[in-house]
């Protein structure tokens, strides 16, 4: 789950299945009692219908926690620049960064930094499609040090300049949770 709409969707699924819960937050659901195997299967099927998956293993939970930390960091924009990405991740996940980095790479097939760059570029695409901010404002909001840095990263990932992408629009976007 990567947004408030995701939380509402999961709450709706749980309510429709009559599964009691105490809290739903990004990436987590708190239930008052351990679900039975039948309830777990119903939850899993219900979540799959709306494009989510049930994550139960410790490793998968750590990977999801890293992704959530990356999304939080991204939404901080330039405000996050006083904190290194690795420091931010280890504050959110109580493990050594090298362990988290190796684990993430082995499961995802790309580094944390590569994944983060893809997240940033998708956020840039979203802001370009909305066409309400200048490239300078977009670069600030997404944590790039300059428009030039944003443009070079954007072109490296997409093969297009931000200006050209703005012209062709939403057809080239992916949702952040599908990266």
PDB file of C-alpha atoms in Angstrom:
ATOM      1  CA  UNK A   1       0.000   0.000   0.000  1.00  0.00           C
ATOM      2  CA  UNK A   2       1.486   3.300  -0.980  1.00  0.00           C
ATOM      3  CA  UNK A   3      -1.244   5.925  -0.560  1.00  0.00           C
ATOM      4  CA  UNK A   4      -4.334   6.871   1.464  1.00  0.00           C
ATOM      5  CA  UNK A   5      -6.586   5.415  -1.276  1.00  0.00           C
ATOM      6  CA  UNK A   6      -4.803   2.102  -0.781  1.00  0.00           C
ATOM      7  CA  UNK A   7      -5.607   2.206   2.937  1.00  0.00           C
ATOM      8  CA  UNK A   8      -9.281   2.909   2.202  1.00  0.00           C
ATOM      9  CA  UNK A   9      -9.338   0.057  -0.328  1.00  0.00           C
ATOM     10  CA  UNK A  10      -7.883  -2.428   2.172  1.00  0.00           C
ATOM     11  CA  UNK A  11     -10.331  -1.254   4.853  1.00  0.00           C
ATOM     12  CA  UNK A  12     -13.170  -1.753   2.376  1.00  0.00           C
ATOM     13  CA  UNK A  13     -11.983  -5.280   1.510  1.00  0.00           C
ATOM     14  CA  UNK A  14     -11.716  -6.223   5.190  1.00  0.00           C
ATOM     15  CA  UNK A  15     -15.148  -4.742   5.958  1.00  0.00           C
ATOM     16  CA  UNK A  16     -16.736  -6.597   3.021  1.00  0.00           C
ATOM     17  CA  UNK A  17     -15.237  -9.857   4.328  1.00  0.00           C
ATOM     18  CA  UNK A  18     -16.372  -9.101   7.909  1.00  0.00           C
ATOM     19  CA  UNK A  19     -12.760  -9.330   9.106  1.00  0.00           C
ATOM     20  CA  UNK A  20     -12.290  -7.217  12.240  1.00  0.00           C
ATOM     21  CA  UNK A  21      -9.251  -4.925  12.333  1.00  0.00           C
ATOM     22  CA  UNK A  22      -7.979  -2.303  14.720  1.00  0.00           C
ATOM     23  CA  UNK A  23      -5.796  -0.276  12.358  1.00  0.00           C
ATOM     24  CA  UNK A  24      -4.783  -0.078   8.707  1.00  0.00           C
ATOM     25  CA  UNK A  25      -1.690   1.936   7.820  1.00  0.00           C
ATOM     26  CA  UNK A  26       0.661   1.998   4.861  1.00  0.00           C
ATOM     27  CA  UNK A  27       1.755  -1.596   4.354  1.00  0.00           C
ATOM     28  CA  UNK A  28       0.214  -2.987   7.551  1.00  0.00           C
ATOM     29  CA  UNK A  29      -3.047  -4.229   8.972  1.00  0.00           C
ATOM     30  CA  UNK A  30      -3.478  -4.746  12.696  1.00  0.00           C
ATOM     31  CA  UNK A  31      -6.046  -7.366  13.679  1.00  0.00           C
ATOM     32  CA  UNK A  32      -7.266  -8.126  17.215  1.00  0.00           C
ATOM     33  CA  UNK A  33      -6.673 -11.871  16.810  1.00  0.00           C
ATOM     34  CA  UNK A  34      -4.719 -14.088  14.463  1.00  0.00           C
ATOM     35  CA  UNK A  35      -6.973 -14.942  11.509  1.00  0.00           C
ATOM     36  CA  UNK A  36      -7.921 -18.543  10.918  1.00  0.00           C
ATOM     37  CA  UNK A  37      -6.536 -20.226   7.812  1.00  0.00           C
ATOM     38  CA  UNK A  38      -9.917 -19.804   6.078  1.00  0.00           C
ATOM     39  CA  UNK A  39     -10.006 -16.089   6.969  1.00  0.00           C
ATOM     40  CA  UNK A  40      -6.418 -15.651   5.779  1.00  0.00           C
ATOM     41  CA  UNK A  41      -7.316 -17.217   2.414  1.00  0.00           C
ATOM     42  CA  UNK A  42     -10.389 -14.963   2.100  1.00  0.00           C
ATOM     43  CA  UNK A  43      -8.265 -11.917   2.900  1.00  0.00           C
ATOM     44  CA  UNK A  44      -5.651 -12.985   0.366  1.00  0.00           C
ATOM     45  CA  UNK A  45      -8.255 -13.482  -2.381  1.00  0.00           C
ATOM     46  CA  UNK A  46      -9.977 -10.195  -1.538  1.00  0.00           C
ATOM     47  CA  UNK A  47      -6.713  -8.273  -1.675  1.00  0.00           C
ATOM     48  CA  UNK A  48      -5.678  -9.930  -4.943  1.00  0.00           C
ATOM     49  CA  UNK A  49      -8.953  -8.794  -6.553  1.00  0.00           C
ATOM     50  CA  UNK A  50      -7.924  -5.175  -5.990  1.00  0.00           C
ATOM     51  CA  UNK A  51      -4.278  -5.683  -6.979  1.00  0.00           C
ATOM     52  CA  UNK A  52      -2.673  -6.177  -3.561  1.00  0.00           C
ATOM     53  CA  UNK A  53      -0.893  -9.125  -2.052  1.00  0.00           C
ATOM     54  CA  UNK A  54      -0.689 -10.498   1.453  1.00  0.00           C
ATOM     55  CA  UNK A  55       2.860 -10.301   2.791  1.00  0.00           C
ATOM     56  CA  UNK A  56       3.626 -12.529   5.714  1.00  0.00           C
ATOM     57  CA  UNK A  57       7.285 -13.531   5.621  1.00  0.00           C
ATOM     58  CA  UNK A  58       9.859 -11.534   7.573  1.00  0.00           C
ATOM     59  CA  UNK A  59      11.984 -10.892   4.469  1.00  0.00           C
ATOM     60  CA  UNK A  60       9.019  -9.648   2.434  1.00  0.00           C
ATOM     61  CA  UNK A  61       8.001  -7.421   5.346  1.00  0.00           C
ATOM     62  CA  UNK A  62      11.489  -5.898   5.475  1.00  0.00           C
ATOM     63  CA  UNK A  63      11.427  -5.263   1.707  1.00  0.00           C
ATOM     64  CA  UNK A  64       8.012  -3.598   1.982  1.00  0.00           C
ATOM     65  CA  UNK A  65       9.252  -1.514   4.921  1.00  0.00           C
ATOM     66  CA  UNK A  66      12.222  -0.342   2.836  1.00  0.00           C
ATOM     67  CA  UNK A  67       9.883   0.599  -0.015  1.00  0.00           C
ATOM     68  CA  UNK A  68       7.630   2.512   2.378  1.00  0.00           C
ATOM     69  CA  UNK A  69      10.651   4.373   3.757  1.00  0.00           C
ATOM     70  CA  UNK A  70      11.721   5.268   0.216  1.00  0.00           C
ATOM     71  CA  UNK A  71       8.280   6.634  -0.591  1.00  0.00           C
ATOM     72  CA  UNK A  72       8.250   8.671   2.633  1.00  0.00           C
ATOM     73  CA  UNK A  73      11.707  10.024   1.798  1.00  0.00           C
ATOM     74  CA  UNK A  74      10.584  10.908  -1.712  1.00  0.00           C
ATOM     75  CA  UNK A  75       7.610  12.888  -0.428  1.00  0.00           C
ATOM     76  CA  UNK A  76       9.930  14.938   1.780  1.00  0.00           C
ATOM     77  CA  UNK A  77      11.568  16.343  -1.381  1.00  0.00           C
ATOM     78  CA  UNK A  78      14.387  18.791  -0.720  1.00  0.00           C
ATOM     79  CA  UNK A  79      13.421  18.786   2.956  1.00  0.00           C
ATOM     80  CA  UNK A  80      15.027  15.331   3.139  1.00  0.00           C
ATOM     81  CA  UNK A  81      18.340  16.505   1.742  1.00  0.00           C
ATOM     82  CA  UNK A  82      19.777  17.068   5.220  1.00  0.00           C
ATOM     83  CA  UNK A  83      19.354  13.325   5.883  1.00  0.00           C
ATOM     84  CA  UNK A  84      21.118  10.719   3.777  1.00  0.00           C
ATOM     85  CA  UNK A  85      18.863   8.101   2.193  1.00  0.00           C
ATOM     86  CA  UNK A  86      20.707   5.269   3.967  1.00  0.00           C
ATOM     87  CA  UNK A  87      20.283   7.002   7.348  1.00  0.00           C
ATOM     88  CA  UNK A  88      16.593   7.581   6.715  1.00  0.00           C
ATOM     89  CA  UNK A  89      16.066   3.906   5.818  1.00  0.00           C
ATOM     90  CA  UNK A  90      17.924   2.605   8.883  1.00  0.00           C
ATOM     91  CA  UNK A  91      15.887   4.916  11.128  1.00  0.00           C
ATOM     92  CA  UNK A  92      12.754   3.250   9.767  1.00  0.00           C
ATOM     93  CA  UNK A  93      14.220  -0.293   9.722  1.00  0.00           C
ATOM     94  CA  UNK A  94      16.348  -1.351  12.678  1.00  0.00           C
ATOM     95  CA  UNK A  95      18.982  -3.204  10.670  1.00  0.00           C
ATOM     96  CA  UNK A  96      22.418  -2.372   9.331  1.00  0.00           C
ATOM     97  CA  UNK A  97      22.163  -0.616   5.963  1.00  0.00           C
ATOM     98  CA  UNK A  98      24.518  -3.050   4.222  1.00  0.00           C
ATOM     99  CA  UNK A  99      22.257  -5.945   5.287  1.00  0.00           C
ATOM    100  CA  UNK A 100      19.158  -4.096   4.050  1.00  0.00           C
ATOM    101  CA  UNK A 101      20.880  -3.150   0.799  1.00  0.00           C
ATOM    102  CA  UNK A 102      22.069  -6.708   0.091  1.00  0.00           C
ATOM    103  CA  UNK A 103      18.667  -8.172   0.987  1.00  0.00           C
ATOM    104  CA  UNK A 104      16.818  -5.662  -1.178  1.00  0.00           C
ATOM    105  CA  UNK A 105      19.115  -6.270  -4.159  1.00  0.00           C
ATOM    106  CA  UNK A 106      18.806 -10.041  -3.894  1.00  0.00           C
ATOM    107  CA  UNK A 107      14.992  -9.942  -3.754  1.00  0.00           C
ATOM    108  CA  UNK A 108      14.248  -7.027  -6.107  1.00  0.00           C
ATOM    109  CA  UNK A 109      17.077  -7.504  -8.620  1.00  0.00           C
ATOM    110  CA  UNK A 110      18.115  -3.826  -8.330  1.00  0.00           C
ATOM    111  CA  UNK A 111      19.721  -1.680  -5.664  1.00  0.00           C
ATOM    112  CA  UNK A 112      17.814   0.503  -3.242  1.00  0.00           C
ATOM    113  CA  UNK A 113      19.247   3.540  -5.003  1.00  0.00           C
ATOM    114  CA  UNK A 114      18.110   2.316  -8.446  1.00  0.00           C
ATOM    115  CA  UNK A 115      14.641   1.644  -7.082  1.00  0.00           C
ATOM    116  CA  UNK A 116      14.576   5.100  -5.487  1.00  0.00           C
ATOM    117  CA  UNK A 117      15.580   6.770  -8.760  1.00  0.00           C
ATOM    118  CA  UNK A 118      12.711   4.969 -10.509  1.00  0.00           C
ATOM    119  CA  UNK A 119      10.335   6.164  -7.793  1.00  0.00           C
ATOM    120  CA  UNK A 120      11.562   9.737  -8.199  1.00  0.00           C
ATOM    121  CA  UNK A 121      11.188   9.629 -11.968  1.00  0.00           C
ATOM    122  CA  UNK A 122       7.611   8.321 -11.665  1.00  0.00           C
ATOM    123  CA  UNK A 123       6.841  11.171  -9.272  1.00  0.00           C
ATOM    124  CA  UNK A 124       8.360  13.620 -11.766  1.00  0.00           C
ATOM    125  CA  UNK A 125       6.172  12.100 -14.512  1.00  0.00           C
ATOM    126  CA  UNK A 126       3.105  12.580 -12.329  1.00  0.00           C
ATOM    127  CA  UNK A 127       3.951  16.226 -11.701  1.00  0.00           C
ATOM    128  CA  UNK A 128       4.711  16.818 -15.381  1.00  0.00           C
ATOM    129  CA  UNK A 129       1.348  15.364 -16.415  1.00  0.00           C
ATOM    130  CA  UNK A 130      -0.478  17.616 -13.939  1.00  0.00           C
ATOM    131  CA  UNK A 131       1.280  20.540 -15.678  1.00  0.00           C
ATOM    132  CA  UNK A 132       0.930  22.864 -12.681  1.00  0.00           C
ATOM    133  CA  UNK A 133       4.594  23.251 -11.664  1.00  0.00           C
ATOM    134  CA  UNK A 134       7.703  24.482 -13.419  1.00  0.00           C
ATOM    135  CA  UNK A 135      10.671  22.142 -13.826  1.00  0.00           C
ATOM    136  CA  UNK A 136      12.452  24.091 -11.082  1.00  0.00           C
ATOM    137  CA  UNK A 137       9.557  23.461  -8.678  1.00  0.00           C
ATOM    138  CA  UNK A 138       9.379  19.797  -9.698  1.00  0.00           C
ATOM    139  CA  UNK A 139      13.110  19.321  -9.170  1.00  0.00           C
ATOM    140  CA  UNK A 140      12.811  20.856  -5.685  1.00  0.00           C
ATOM    141  CA  UNK A 141       9.749  18.785  -4.790  1.00  0.00           C
ATOM    142  CA  UNK A 142      11.395  15.531  -5.844  1.00  0.00           C
ATOM    143  CA  UNK A 143      14.749  16.218  -4.210  1.00  0.00           C
ATOM    144  CA  UNK A 144      16.890  16.844  -7.284  1.00  0.00           C
ATOM    145  CA  UNK A 145      19.678  19.372  -6.744  1.00  0.00           C
ATOM    146  CA  UNK A 146      18.904  21.199 -10.006  1.00  0.00           C
ATOM    147  CA  UNK A 147      16.788  21.123 -13.144  1.00  0.00           C
ATOM    148  CA  UNK A 148      19.857  19.886 -15.025  1.00  0.00           C
ATOM    149  CA  UNK A 149      20.248  16.925 -12.630  1.00  0.00           C
ATOM    150  CA  UNK A 150      16.538  16.109 -12.930  1.00  0.00           C
ATOM    151  CA  UNK A 151      16.687  16.340 -16.733  1.00  0.00           C
ATOM    152  CA  UNK A 152      19.746  14.104 -17.063  1.00  0.00           C
ATOM    153  CA  UNK A 153      18.304  11.438 -14.715  1.00  0.00           C
ATOM    154  CA  UNK A 154      14.923  11.645 -16.437  1.00  0.00           C
ATOM    155  CA  UNK A 155      16.455  11.202 -19.890  1.00  0.00           C
ATOM    156  CA  UNK A 156      18.667   8.339 -18.672  1.00  0.00           C
ATOM    157  CA  UNK A 157      15.623   6.441 -17.327  1.00  0.00           C
ATOM    158  CA  UNK A 158      12.967   7.312 -19.903  1.00  0.00           C
ATOM    159  CA  UNK A 159      14.921   8.262 -23.008  1.00  0.00           C
ATOM    160  CA  UNK A 160      12.922  11.509 -23.146  1.00  0.00           C
ATOM    161  CA  UNK A 161      13.456  15.019 -21.902  1.00  0.00           C
ATOM    162  CA  UNK A 162      11.001  16.221 -19.249  1.00  0.00           C
ATOM    163  CA  UNK A 163       9.656  18.822 -21.695  1.00  0.00           C
ATOM    164  CA  UNK A 164       8.968  16.204 -24.361  1.00  0.00           C
ATOM    165  CA  UNK A 165       7.363  13.913 -21.786  1.00  0.00           C
ATOM    166  CA  UNK A 166       5.105  16.756 -20.642  1.00  0.00           C
ATOM    167  CA  UNK A 167       3.865  17.039 -24.239  1.00  0.00           C
ATOM    168  CA  UNK A 168       3.066  13.330 -24.652  1.00  0.00           C
ATOM    169  CA  UNK A 169       1.472  13.038 -21.205  1.00  0.00           C
ATOM    170  CA  UNK A 170       0.136  10.244 -19.096  1.00  0.00           C
ATOM    171  CA  UNK A 171       0.551   7.395 -21.572  1.00  0.00           C
ATOM    172  CA  UNK A 172       4.087   6.730 -20.301  1.00  0.00           C
ATOM    173  CA  UNK A 173       3.311   6.748 -16.538  1.00  0.00           C
ATOM    174  CA  UNK A 174       3.260   3.838 -14.095  1.00  0.00           C
ATOM    175  CA  UNK A 175       1.717   3.834 -10.649  1.00  0.00           C
ATOM    176  CA  UNK A 176       4.343   4.012  -7.897  1.00  0.00           C
ATOM    177  CA  UNK A 177       3.384   0.631  -6.516  1.00  0.00           C
ATOM    178  CA  UNK A 178       3.965  -1.045  -9.909  1.00  0.00           C
ATOM    179  CA  UNK A 179       7.657  -0.187 -10.154  1.00  0.00           C
TER     180      UNK A 179
END
